[in-house]
mmCIF file of C-alpha atoms in Angstrom:
data_model
loop_
_atom_site.group_PDB
_atom_site.id
_atom_site.type_symbol
_atom_site.label_atom_id
_atom_site.label_comp_id
_atom_site.label_asym_id
_atom_site.label_seq_id
_atom_site.Cartn_x
_atom_site.Cartn_y
_atom_site.Cartn_z
ATOM 1 C CA UNK A 32 -0.402 0.020 -0.270
ATOM 2 C CA UNK A 33 2.745 2.232 0.144
ATOM 3 C CA UNK A 34 3.848 5.622 2.775
ATOM 4 C CA UNK A 35 1.358 6.419 4.747
ATOM 5 C CA UNK A 36 0.715 10.209 3.175
ATOM 6 C CA UNK A 37 1.338 12.313 5.736
ATOM 7 C CA UNK A 38 0.093 16.285 6.421
ATOM 8 C CA UNK A 39 1.669 19.352 7.604
ATOM 9 C CA UNK A 40 0.174 18.325 11.255
ATOM 10 C CA UNK A 41 1.206 15.347 10.840
ATOM 11 C CA UNK A 42 -2.066 13.532 10.505
ATOM 12 C CA UNK A 43 -2.303 10.240 7.767
ATOM 13 C CA UNK A 44 -5.329 10.286 5.368
ATOM 14 C CA UNK A 45 -7.229 7.551 4.676
ATOM 15 C CA UNK A 46 -10.539 7.091 2.380
ATOM 16 C CA UNK A 47 -13.239 4.593 2.584
ATOM 17 C CA UNK A 48 -16.581 4.035 3.331
ATOM 18 C CA UNK A 49 -18.954 4.824 5.834
ATOM 19 C CA UNK A 50 -21.570 2.526 7.543
ATOM 20 C CA UNK A 51 -23.237 3.828 10.482
ATOM 21 C CA UNK A 52 -23.078 3.408 14.315
ATOM 22 C CA UNK A 53 -24.479 1.982 16.829
ATOM 23 C CA UNK A 54 -25.105 1.543 20.579
ATOM 24 C CA UNK A 55 -22.211 -0.536 22.603
ATOM 25 C CA UNK A 56 -23.886 -1.781 26.157
ATOM 26 C CA UNK A 57 -21.560 -0.855 28.489
ATOM 27 C CA UNK A 58 -20.235 -3.757 29.913
ATOM 28 C CA UNK A 59 -16.391 -5.744 30.580
ATOM 29 C CA UNK A 60 -14.672 -5.793 27.946
ATOM 30 C CA UNK A 61 -14.133 -9.181 27.021
ATOM 31 C CA UNK A 62 -18.059 -9.664 26.644
ATOM 32 C CA UNK A 63 -18.143 -5.729 24.390
ATOM 33 C CA UNK A 64 -15.674 -7.163 22.268
ATOM 34 C CA UNK A 65 -18.412 -9.908 21.887
ATOM 35 C CA UNK A 66 -20.618 -7.800 21.312
ATOM 36 C CA UNK A 67 -19.247 -5.708 18.298
ATOM 37 C CA UNK A 68 -18.535 -9.290 16.666
ATOM 38 C CA UNK A 69 -22.157 -9.801 16.746
ATOM 39 C CA UNK A 70 -23.164 -7.011 15.333
ATOM 40 C CA UNK A 71 -20.411 -5.953 13.265
ATOM 41 C CA UNK A 72 -21.419 -9.718 11.493
ATOM 42 C CA UNK A 73 -24.889 -8.244 10.665
ATOM 43 C CA UNK A 74 -23.532 -5.274 9.266
ATOM 44 C CA UNK A 75 -22.121 -6.993 6.371
ATOM 45 C CA UNK A 76 -23.945 -6.922 4.289
ATOM 46 C CA UNK A 77 -25.441 -3.370 4.577
ATOM 47 C CA UNK A 78 -25.535 -1.568 1.462
ATOM 48 C CA UNK A 79 -25.955 2.124 2.266
ATOM 49 C CA UNK A 80 -22.753 3.625 2.760
ATOM 50 C CA UNK A 81 -21.062 7.170 2.396
ATOM 51 C CA UNK A 82 -17.429 8.077 1.261
ATOM 52 C CA UNK A 83 -15.735 9.779 3.233
ATOM 53 C CA UNK A 84 -12.069 10.448 4.472
ATOM 54 C CA UNK A 85 -10.613 9.529 7.650
ATOM 55 C CA UNK A 86 -7.662 11.448 9.400
ATOM 56 C CA UNK A 87 -5.615 10.191 12.379
ATOM 57 C CA UNK A 88 -3.289 12.163 14.299
ATOM 58 C CA UNK A 89 -2.270 11.624 18.126
ATOM 59 C CA UNK A 90 -4.911 14.207 18.963
ATOM 60 C CA UNK A 91 -7.962 12.051 17.330
ATOM 61 C CA UNK A 92 -10.321 11.291 14.571
ATOM 62 C CA UNK A 93 -11.654 13.544 12.032
ATOM 63 C CA UNK A 94 -14.653 12.265 9.331
ATOM 64 C CA UNK A 95 -14.989 14.884 6.742
ATOM 65 C CA UNK A 96 -16.642 14.526 3.107
ATOM 66 C CA UNK A 97 -15.652 12.520 0.399
ATOM 67 C CA UNK A 98 -13.074 16.022 -1.141
ATOM 68 C CA UNK A 99 -12.462 16.814 2.566
ATOM 69 C CA UNK A 100 -14.227 19.753 2.918
ATOM 70 C CA UNK A 101 -16.968 19.713 5.171
ATOM 71 C CA UNK A 102 -16.084 17.977 8.570
ATOM 72 C CA UNK A 103 -18.552 15.553 9.634
ATOM 73 C CA UNK A 104 -17.634 13.606 13.131
ATOM 74 C CA UNK A 105 -14.427 14.563 15.385
ATOM 75 C CA UNK A 106 -13.278 11.990 17.875
ATOM 76 C CA UNK A 107 -10.968 13.250 20.771
ATOM 77 C CA UNK A 108 -8.143 10.359 21.090
ATOM 78 C CA UNK A 109 -8.752 10.233 24.855
ATOM 79 C CA UNK A 110 -12.171 9.481 24.374
ATOM 80 C CA UNK A 111 -11.775 6.604 21.944
ATOM 81 C CA UNK A 112 -11.939 3.147 23.818
ATOM 82 C CA UNK A 113 -10.489 0.600 21.482
ATOM 83 C CA UNK A 114 -9.993 0.136 17.426
ATOM 84 C CA UNK A 115 -10.589 -2.956 15.595
ATOM 85 C CA UNK A 116 -10.939 -5.004 11.958
ATOM 86 C CA UNK A 117 -11.566 -7.526 9.997
ATOM 87 C CA UNK A 118 -9.656 -7.830 7.590
ATOM 88 C CA UNK A 119 -11.444 -10.437 5.898
ATOM 89 C CA UNK A 120 -14.542 -8.597 5.714
ATOM 90 C CA UNK A 121 -12.566 -5.108 4.885
ATOM 91 C CA UNK A 122 -13.741 -3.778 8.270
ATOM 92 C CA UNK A 123 -12.378 -1.176 10.855
ATOM 93 C CA UNK A 124 -14.242 0.134 13.501
ATOM 94 C CA UNK A 125 -13.691 1.813 16.822
ATOM 95 C CA UNK A 126 -15.296 2.815 19.978
ATOM 96 C CA UNK A 127 -15.999 5.759 21.110
ATOM 97 C CA UNK A 128 -17.964 8.803 22.977
ATOM 98 C CA UNK A 129 -20.353 11.234 21.288
ATOM 99 C CA UNK A 130 -17.882 14.483 21.137
ATOM 100 C CA UNK A 131 -18.940 16.842 23.243
ATOM 101 C CA UNK A 132 -21.389 14.830 25.612
ATOM 102 C CA UNK A 133 -21.113 14.199 28.837
ATOM 103 C CA UNK A 134 -23.252 10.999 27.945
ATOM 104 C CA UNK A 135 -22.019 7.557 29.034
ATOM 105 C CA UNK A 136 -23.570 5.845 26.068
ATOM 106 C CA UNK A 137 -20.851 4.894 23.993
ATOM 107 C CA UNK A 138 -21.019 4.073 20.120
ATOM 108 C CA UNK A 139 -19.352 1.786 17.260
ATOM 109 C CA UNK A 140 -18.471 3.733 13.830
ATOM 110 C CA UNK A 141 -18.198 1.117 11.770
ATOM 111 C CA UNK A 142 -16.421 1.551 7.868
ATOM 112 C CA UNK A 143 -15.804 -0.142 5.010
ATOM 113 C CA UNK A 144 -12.548 -0.416 3.308
ATOM 114 C CA UNK A 145 -11.779 -0.813 -0.357
ATOM 115 C CA UNK A 146 -10.091 -4.258 0.639
ATOM 116 C CA UNK A 147 -8.494 -6.350 3.518
ATOM 117 C CA UNK A 148 -5.039 -5.193 3.798
ATOM 118 C CA UNK A 149 -6.760 -1.437 3.625
ATOM 119 C CA UNK A 150 -9.214 -2.043 6.903
ATOM 120 C CA UNK A 151 -6.048 -4.258 9.197
ATOM 121 C CA UNK A 152 -4.306 -0.068 7.742
ATOM 122 C CA UNK A 153 -6.688 1.936 9.090
ATOM 123 C CA UNK A 154 -6.849 -0.014 12.276
ATOM 124 C CA UNK A 155 -3.492 -0.408 12.470
ATOM 125 C CA UNK A 156 -3.086 3.133 12.121
ATOM 126 C CA UNK A 157 -5.621 3.859 15.072
ATOM 127 C CA UNK A 158 -3.683 1.524 17.777
ATOM 128 C CA UNK A 159 -0.624 3.517 16.964
ATOM 129 C CA UNK A 160 -2.032 6.806 17.338
ATOM 130 C CA UNK A 161 -3.314 4.928 20.861
ATOM 131 C CA UNK A 162 0.282 3.920 21.621
ATOM 132 C CA UNK A 163 2.219 6.886 19.966
ATOM 133 C CA UNK A 164 -0.443 9.102 22.596
ATOM 134 C CA UNK A 165 0.356 7.004 25.672
ATOM 135 C CA UNK A 166 4.255 7.409 24.732
ATOM 136 C CA UNK A 167 3.384 11.510 24.648
ATOM 137 C CA UNK A 168 2.246 10.893 28.636
ATOM 138 C CA UNK A 169 4.361 8.664 30.337
ATOM 139 C CA UNK A 170 8.241 10.035 28.515
ATOM 140 C CA UNK A 171 9.480 7.862 31.723
ATOM 141 C CA UNK A 172 7.932 4.114 30.385
ATOM 142 C CA UNK A 173 9.766 4.928 26.626
ATOM 143 C CA UNK A 174 12.096 2.403 25.983
ATOM 144 C CA UNK A 175 16.394 3.204 26.085
ATOM 145 C CA UNK A 176 17.444 3.873 22.921
ATOM 146 C CA UNK A 177 21.050 3.696 21.954
ATOM 147 C CA UNK A 178 21.639 3.301 18.366
ATOM 148 C CA UNK A 179 23.503 6.032 17.388
ATOM 149 C CA UNK A 180 25.203 7.274 20.355
ATOM 150 C CA UNK A 181 29.108 8.393 20.473
ATOM 151 C CA UNK A 182 30.801 6.589 23.253
ATOM 152 C CA UNK A 183 31.863 9.617 25.390
ATOM 153 C CA UNK A 184 35.796 9.281 25.698
ATOM 154 C CA UNK A 185 37.996 12.073 26.024
ATOM 155 C CA UNK A 186 40.492 11.922 22.673
ATOM 156 C CA UNK A 187 43.869 11.170 23.546
ATOM 157 C CA UNK A 188 47.144 11.505 22.040
ATOM 158 C CA UNK A 189 48.642 8.350 22.873
ATOM 159 C CA UNK A 190 45.106 6.287 22.502
ATOM 160 C CA UNK A 191 46.117 6.506 18.852
ATOM 161 C CA UNK A 192 49.122 4.689 18.011
ATOM 162 C CA UNK A 193 51.564 7.004 18.899
ATOM 163 C CA UNK A 194 54.866 4.319 20.258
ATOM 164 C CA UNK A 195 55.660 4.553 23.900
ATOM 165 C CA UNK A 196 59.202 4.660 22.789
ATOM 166 C CA UNK A 197 62.469 6.636 22.970
ATOM 167 C CA UNK A 198 61.327 7.064 19.237
ATOM 168 C CA UNK A 199 58.006 8.284 20.026
ATOM 169 C CA UNK A 200 56.909 11.429 17.960
ATOM 170 C CA UNK A 201 55.387 12.621 21.648
ATOM 171 C CA UNK A 202 56.569 11.903 24.764
ATOM 172 C CA UNK A 203 54.960 11.100 28.052
ATOM 173 C CA UNK A 204 56.177 14.992 29.558
ATOM 174 C CA UNK A 205 54.570 16.680 26.477
ATOM 175 C CA UNK A 206 51.407 14.245 26.025
ATOM 176 C CA UNK A 207 48.359 16.358 27.475
ATOM 177 C CA UNK A 208 47.907 14.385 30.964
ATOM 178 C CA UNK A 209 44.440 13.075 30.830
ATOM 179 C CA UNK A 210 44.169 10.710 33.675
ATOM 180 C CA UNK A 211 46.113 8.426 31.411
ATOM 181 C CA UNK A 212 49.249 8.049 33.687
ATOM 182 C CA UNK A 213 48.846 5.893 37.336
ATOM 183 C CA UNK A 214 47.765 9.012 40.153
ATOM 184 C CA UNK A 215 47.124 11.884 37.908
ATOM 185 C CA UNK A 216 44.147 13.830 37.717
ATOM 186 C CA UNK A 217 41.433 14.547 35.760
ATOM 187 C CA UNK A 218 41.693 17.723 33.759
ATOM 188 C CA UNK A 219 38.336 19.102 35.234
ATOM 189 C CA UNK A 220 38.248 22.187 32.897
ATOM 190 C CA UNK A 221 38.051 19.437 29.782
ATOM 191 C CA UNK A 222 35.653 21.241 26.875
ATOM 192 C CA UNK A 223 31.740 19.523 26.455
ATOM 193 C CA UNK A 224 33.240 19.717 22.474
ATOM 194 C CA UNK A 225 36.265 16.962 23.146
ATOM 195 C CA UNK A 226 33.122 14.879 23.944
ATOM 196 C CA UNK A 227 33.548 12.548 21.155
ATOM 197 C CA UNK A 228 34.871 9.615 20.183
ATOM 198 C CA UNK A 229 38.858 8.914 19.524
ATOM 199 C CA UNK A 230 37.458 7.799 15.304
ATOM 200 C CA UNK A 231 35.645 11.146 15.192
ATOM 201 C CA UNK A 232 39.084 13.118 16.534
ATOM 202 C CA UNK A 233 41.153 11.087 14.558
ATOM 203 C CA UNK A 234 40.122 8.233 11.898
ATOM 204 C CA UNK A 235 43.792 7.213 11.680
ATOM 205 C CA UNK A 236 46.204 5.419 13.676
ATOM 206 C CA UNK A 237 49.327 6.962 12.113
ATOM 207 C CA UNK A 238 51.474 9.653 14.140
ATOM 208 C CA UNK A 239 52.615 10.344 10.251
ATOM 209 C CA UNK A 240 49.662 11.820 8.843
ATOM 210 C CA UNK A 241 48.620 13.575 11.635
ATOM 211 C CA UNK A 242 51.472 15.709 12.023
ATOM 212 C CA UNK A 243 51.481 16.206 8.151
ATOM 213 C CA UNK A 244 47.842 17.228 8.136
ATOM 214 C CA UNK A 245 49.325 19.611 11.225
ATOM 215 C CA UNK A 246 52.142 21.372 9.357
ATOM 216 C CA UNK A 247 49.446 21.529 6.488
ATOM 217 C CA UNK A 248 46.840 23.702 8.290
ATOM 218 C CA UNK A 249 49.440 25.865 8.678
ATOM 219 C CA UNK A 250 49.156 24.647 12.658
ATOM 220 C CA UNK A 251 52.697 23.246 13.070
ATOM 221 C CA UNK A 252 55.815 24.424 11.983
ATOM 222 C CA UNK A 253 57.841 21.840 10.315
ATOM 223 C CA UNK A 254 59.764 20.118 13.026
ATOM 224 C CA UNK A 255 58.020 21.069 15.493
ATOM 225 C CA UNK A 256 56.666 17.541 17.165
ATOM 226 C CA UNK A 257 60.399 17.524 17.476
ATOM 227 C CA UNK A 258 61.914 20.739 19.255
ATOM 228 C CA UNK A 259 61.300 21.058 23.348
ATOM 229 C CA UNK A 260 59.734 24.266 22.946
ATOM 230 C CA UNK A 261 56.992 22.563 22.124
ATOM 231 C CA UNK A 262 54.945 23.039 25.311
ATOM 232 C CA UNK A 263 52.639 20.354 26.894
ATOM 233 C CA UNK A 264 49.859 23.773 26.483
ATOM 234 C CA UNK A 265 50.715 24.237 22.660
ATOM 235 C CA UNK A 266 49.969 20.276 22.598
ATOM 236 C CA UNK A 267 46.801 21.027 24.125
ATOM 237 C CA UNK A 268 46.165 23.862 21.989
ATOM 238 C CA UNK A 269 47.283 21.964 18.954
ATOM 239 C CA UNK A 270 44.864 18.969 19.812
ATOM 240 C CA UNK A 271 42.011 21.228 20.341
ATOM 241 C CA UNK A 272 42.707 22.323 16.167
ATOM 242 C CA UNK A 273 43.138 18.951 15.112
ATOM 243 C CA UNK A 274 39.824 17.832 17.350
ATOM 244 C CA UNK A 275 37.472 20.924 15.715
ATOM 245 C CA UNK A 276 38.116 20.548 11.928
ATOM 246 C CA UNK A 277 37.548 16.311 12.293
ATOM 247 C CA UNK A 278 34.518 17.391 13.749
ATOM 248 C CA UNK A 279 34.061 19.510 11.181
ATOM 249 C CA UNK A 280 34.322 16.956 8.784
ATOM 250 C CA UNK A 281 32.522 14.538 10.878
ATOM 251 C CA UNK A 282 29.164 16.715 11.465
ATOM 252 C CA UNK A 283 28.961 16.167 7.231
ATOM 253 C CA UNK A 284 28.619 12.610 8.137
ATOM 254 C CA UNK A 285 25.441 11.485 8.087
ATOM 255 C CA UNK A 286 25.410 9.241 11.066
ATOM 256 C CA UNK A 287 22.454 6.523 11.961
ATOM 257 C CA UNK A 288 20.244 7.702 15.080
ATOM 258 C CA UNK A 289 16.804 6.117 16.018
ATOM 259 C CA UNK A 290 13.903 8.178 14.353
ATOM 260 C CA UNK A 291 11.287 9.066 16.550
ATOM 261 C CA UNK A 292 8.018 7.404 17.035
ATOM 262 C CA UNK A 293 5.667 8.360 14.028
ATOM 263 C CA UNK A 294 2.634 7.595 11.895
ATOM 264 C CA UNK A 295 4.405 8.143 8.636
ATOM 265 C CA UNK A 296 5.401 4.933 8.273
ATOM 266 C CA UNK A 297 4.620 2.263 4.986
ATOM 267 C CA UNK A 298 2.125 -0.500 6.413
ATOM 268 C CA UNK A 299 4.780 -3.192 6.923
ATOM 269 C CA UNK A 300 6.698 -0.574 9.611
ATOM 270 C CA UNK A 301 3.725 0.610 10.470
ATOM 271 C CA UNK A 302 2.530 -2.944 11.782
ATOM 272 C CA UNK A 303 6.171 -3.843 12.724
ATOM 273 C CA UNK A 304 5.548 -1.070 15.444
ATOM 274 C CA UNK A 305 2.351 -1.342 16.167
ATOM 275 C CA UNK A 306 3.100 -5.376 16.825
ATOM 276 C CA UNK A 307 5.966 -4.668 18.834
ATOM 277 C CA UNK A 308 4.464 -1.556 20.837
ATOM 278 C CA UNK A 309 7.258 0.199 19.390
ATOM 279 C CA UNK A 310 9.303 2.486 21.792
ATOM 280 C CA UNK A 311 7.454 1.315 24.950
ATOM 281 C CA UNK A 312 9.770 -0.294 27.053
ATOM 282 C CA UNK A 313 9.554 -3.708 27.742
ATOM 283 C CA UNK A 314 8.049 -4.074 31.272
ATOM 284 C CA UNK A 315 5.381 -1.089 30.493
ATOM 285 C CA UNK A 316 4.164 -3.443 27.175
ATOM 286 C CA UNK A 317 3.873 -6.396 30.115
ATOM 287 C CA UNK A 318 1.589 -4.795 31.864
ATOM 288 C CA UNK A 319 -0.283 -2.889 29.369
ATOM 289 C CA UNK A 320 -1.574 -5.822 27.414
ATOM 290 C CA UNK A 321 -2.255 -7.464 30.715
ATOM 291 C CA UNK A 322 -4.922 -4.854 30.627
ATOM 292 C CA UNK A 323 -5.684 -5.580 26.482
ATOM 293 C CA UNK A 324 -8.039 -7.391 24.717
ATOM 294 C CA UNK A 325 -8.638 -11.383 25.155
ATOM 295 C CA UNK A 326 -6.271 -12.165 22.004
ATOM 296 C CA UNK A 327 -4.205 -9.287 21.760
ATOM 297 C CA UNK A 328 -0.114 -9.601 21.633
ATOM 298 C CA UNK A 329 3.658 -8.517 21.906
ATOM 299 C CA UNK A 330 6.005 -9.595 18.883
ATOM 300 C CA UNK A 331 9.152 -8.591 21.064
ATOM 301 C CA UNK A 332 12.449 -11.187 21.743
ATOM 302 C CA UNK A 333 12.201 -14.291 23.708
ATOM 303 C CA UNK A 334 12.890 -13.745 28.052
ATOM 304 C CA UNK A 335 15.500 -16.887 28.291
ATOM 305 C CA UNK A 336 16.793 -16.721 24.774
ATOM 306 C CA UNK A 337 17.002 -13.256 23.759
ATOM 307 C CA UNK A 338 18.308 -14.260 20.007
ATOM 308 C CA UNK A 339 15.077 -15.764 19.443
ATOM 309 C CA UNK A 340 11.450 -14.442 19.121
ATOM 310 C CA UNK A 341 8.424 -14.595 20.953
ATOM 311 C CA UNK A 342 4.670 -13.722 20.675
ATOM 312 C CA UNK A 343 3.337 -12.981 23.854
ATOM 313 C CA UNK A 344 -0.507 -13.755 23.923
ATOM 314 C CA UNK A 345 -3.302 -12.162 26.459
ATOM 315 C CA UNK A 346 -5.399 -15.781 26.264
ATOM 316 C CA UNK A 347 -8.123 -16.284 29.524
ATOM 317 C CA UNK A 348 -5.320 -18.062 31.950
ATOM 318 C CA UNK A 349 -2.947 -15.061 31.188
ATOM 319 C CA UNK A 350 -0.157 -14.012 29.621
ATOM 320 C CA UNK A 351 1.574 -16.820 27.761
ATOM 321 C CA UNK A 352 5.029 -16.835 25.906
ATOM 322 C CA UNK A 353 5.557 -18.629 22.445
ATOM 323 C CA UNK A 354 8.871 -18.582 20.620
ATOM 324 C CA UNK A 355 9.120 -18.385 17.435
ATOM 325 C CA UNK A 356 11.530 -21.297 15.822
ATOM 326 C CA UNK A 357 12.954 -21.559 12.710
ATOM 327 C CA UNK A 358 13.308 -24.184 10.297
ATOM 328 C CA UNK A 359 15.594 -25.462 8.306
ATOM 329 C CA UNK A 360 14.051 -24.356 5.464
ATOM 330 C CA UNK A 361 13.625 -20.849 6.450
ATOM 331 C CA UNK A 362 9.815 -21.365 7.563
ATOM 332 C CA UNK A 363 8.809 -20.006 11.366
ATOM 333 C CA UNK A 364 6.253 -21.759 13.395
ATOM 334 C CA UNK A 365 4.727 -21.214 16.372
ATOM 335 C CA UNK A 366 6.091 -22.937 20.260
ATOM 336 C CA UNK A 367 3.556 -25.894 20.458
ATOM 337 C CA UNK A 368 2.099 -25.415 16.431
ATOM 338 C CA UNK A 369 2.605 -27.550 13.369
ATOM 339 C CA UNK A 370 2.037 -25.405 10.491
ATOM 340 C CA UNK A 371 5.092 -23.340 9.023
ATOM 341 C CA UNK A 372 4.848 -20.178 7.474
ATOM 342 C CA UNK A 373 7.219 -17.776 5.359
ATOM 343 C CA UNK A 374 7.295 -14.700 7.657
ATOM 344 C CA UNK A 375 5.675 -13.671 10.479
ATOM 345 C CA UNK A 376 3.025 -11.494 9.349
ATOM 346 C CA UNK A 377 1.846 -14.283 7.584
ATOM 347 C CA UNK A 378 1.845 -16.375 10.891
ATOM 348 C CA UNK A 379 -0.145 -13.658 12.548
ATOM 349 C CA UNK A 380 -2.232 -13.555 9.766
ATOM 350 C CA UNK A 381 -3.234 -16.695 9.823
ATOM 351 C CA UNK A 382 -3.556 -17.358 13.950
ATOM 352 C CA UNK A 383 -5.778 -14.209 13.756
ATOM 353 C CA UNK A 384 -8.390 -15.955 11.026
ATOM 354 C CA UNK A 385 -7.453 -19.596 12.784
ATOM 355 C CA UNK A 386 -6.512 -20.568 16.058
ATOM 356 C CA UNK A 387 -6.137 -23.764 15.917
ATOM 357 C CA UNK A 388 -3.492 -25.302 19.087
ATOM 358 C CA UNK A 389 -4.239 -21.743 20.424
ATOM 359 C CA UNK A 390 -6.349 -21.118 23.075
ATOM 360 C CA UNK A 391 -8.848 -18.397 20.792
ATOM 361 C CA UNK A 392 -8.054 -15.828 18.062
ATOM 362 C CA UNK A 393 -5.518 -13.697 17.937
ATOM 363 C CA UNK A 394 -6.625 -10.388 18.217
ATOM 364 C CA UNK A 395 -7.010 -7.273 15.906
ATOM 365 C CA UNK A 396 -8.251 -4.834 18.319
ATOM 366 C CA UNK A 397 -6.230 -2.773 21.060
ATOM 367 C CA UNK A 398 -7.062 -1.284 24.072
ATOM 368 C CA UNK A 399 -6.779 2.628 23.825
ATOM 369 C CA UNK A 400 -4.932 2.981 27.310
ATOM 370 C CA UNK A 401 -5.447 6.415 27.628
ATOM 371 C CA UNK A 402 -8.912 6.320 27.326
ATOM 372 C CA UNK A 403 -11.313 8.617 29.660
ATOM 373 C CA UNK A 404 -14.285 7.806 30.662
ATOM 374 C CA UNK A 405 -15.976 10.835 31.787
ATOM 375 C CA UNK A 406 -15.896 13.950 30.077
ATOM 376 C CA UNK A 407 -13.125 16.619 31.228
ATOM 377 C CA UNK A 408 -12.904 20.652 31.212
ATOM 378 C CA UNK A 409 -9.374 22.319 30.532
ATOM 379 C CA UNK A 410 -9.306 23.137 34.538
ATOM 380 C CA UNK A 411 -9.210 19.864 34.920
ATOM 381 C CA UNK A 412 -6.234 17.603 35.976
ATOM 382 C CA UNK A 413 -6.353 14.528 33.377
ATOM 383 C CA UNK A 414 -7.358 10.955 34.442
ATOM 384 C CA UNK A 415 -4.692 8.258 34.527
ATOM 385 C CA UNK A 416 -5.865 5.842 31.583
ATOM 386 C CA UNK A 417 -5.206 2.452 33.800
ATOM 387 C CA UNK A 418 -7.550 3.616 36.342
ATOM 388 C CA UNK A 419 -10.242 5.349 33.204
ATOM 389 C CA UNK A 420 -10.289 1.827 32.355
ATOM 390 C CA UNK A 421 -11.075 0.103 35.512
ATOM 391 C CA UNK A 422 -13.270 2.487 36.217
ATOM 392 C CA UNK A 423 -15.666 1.941 33.062
ATOM 393 C CA UNK A 424 -15.628 -1.890 34.501
ATOM 394 C CA UNK A 425 -16.287 -0.974 37.883
ATOM 395 C CA UNK A 426 -19.434 0.694 37.198
ATOM 396 C CA UNK A 427 -20.376 -1.870 34.363
ATOM 397 C CA UNK A 428 -20.493 -4.719 37.804
ATOM 398 C CA UNK A 429 -21.790 -2.273 39.703
ATOM 399 C CA UNK A 430 -25.151 -1.338 37.331
ATOM 400 C CA UNK A 431 -25.714 -5.802 36.469
ATOM 401 C CA UNK A 432 -25.367 -5.431 40.794
ATOM 402 C CA UNK A 433 -28.082 -3.105 40.740
ATOM 403 C CA UNK A 434 -30.052 -5.229 38.277
#
């Protein structure tokens, strides 16, 4: 499907057909999912549809008419409780409160996509919005990232191939003291500009080349290294100038760094981000998964075998980890299952439609962990998302008790 087109305000726009809405009972999450499936089956044959444009962002979902000239519906993301899809029927839907309404009634809004992959993509977009919104509100639970970070080491002439013999171009007495010798004190006035890797300062370990470059840049005069008048202070100044010149050259070389999480992804990258809960720390992902819908899952390295992948699934009995094995033919298969697949995506798609040895099907649905049950004004403090979900469940239980 290519890359999702992204607007200037970080929104992704997709076309679909609006089928309609129906009320959703206030009940526990698993019962609510069952009710949704029953109602969605009844709408498969519905021919009454309206072409619309959907705009997704971490702020919410907006529905416009086909040419995007009229806003038909807008939902703040915190008021959307969950998103789901039925790829085989090209259906996508989400559950939310009516915009600006203090009514506790939930509604499921149903859309018909052009094909199964389009429906799945719409669902992945909204699910990713849920995850990015959670990261924005809980930055302390973001996954630590060391990709692209340079080692924080002070550069040293002695650590770059300068021999420590009598014939050395630089002697110990003339070398910069940066904690290299036993008992020496670290330079407390070291500049932040020197906090780069040794490789960034001197790309080669040849003293001759370094000396020639210094002479060529008119930093040194010929024979300066051999002169006793070349004091440690002068040598430090030379080193700083060489470091600065090398730093400018290194700035021109692109360094691979981790990208900030975004909706601007291809279909494959977006699916991977949603399945892996990209950006969220593993421990937090586990706790969020435990509060998600039945059949939700997390794709991550195996806890006991880091080199192997695993699928952690929320079953009725709790979170169960299934190792993803590799056959000698390069195929993938789930632990304790016999069916082999050519890719992880094919494996997940299969168990979404057929449970086979699993206790239940994998679910496309995802809960919004930043969902707020009550309409909050600008003066109110934001609600804890987990408390909001629990509050919804407690309310449903109390209503049942009253009946």
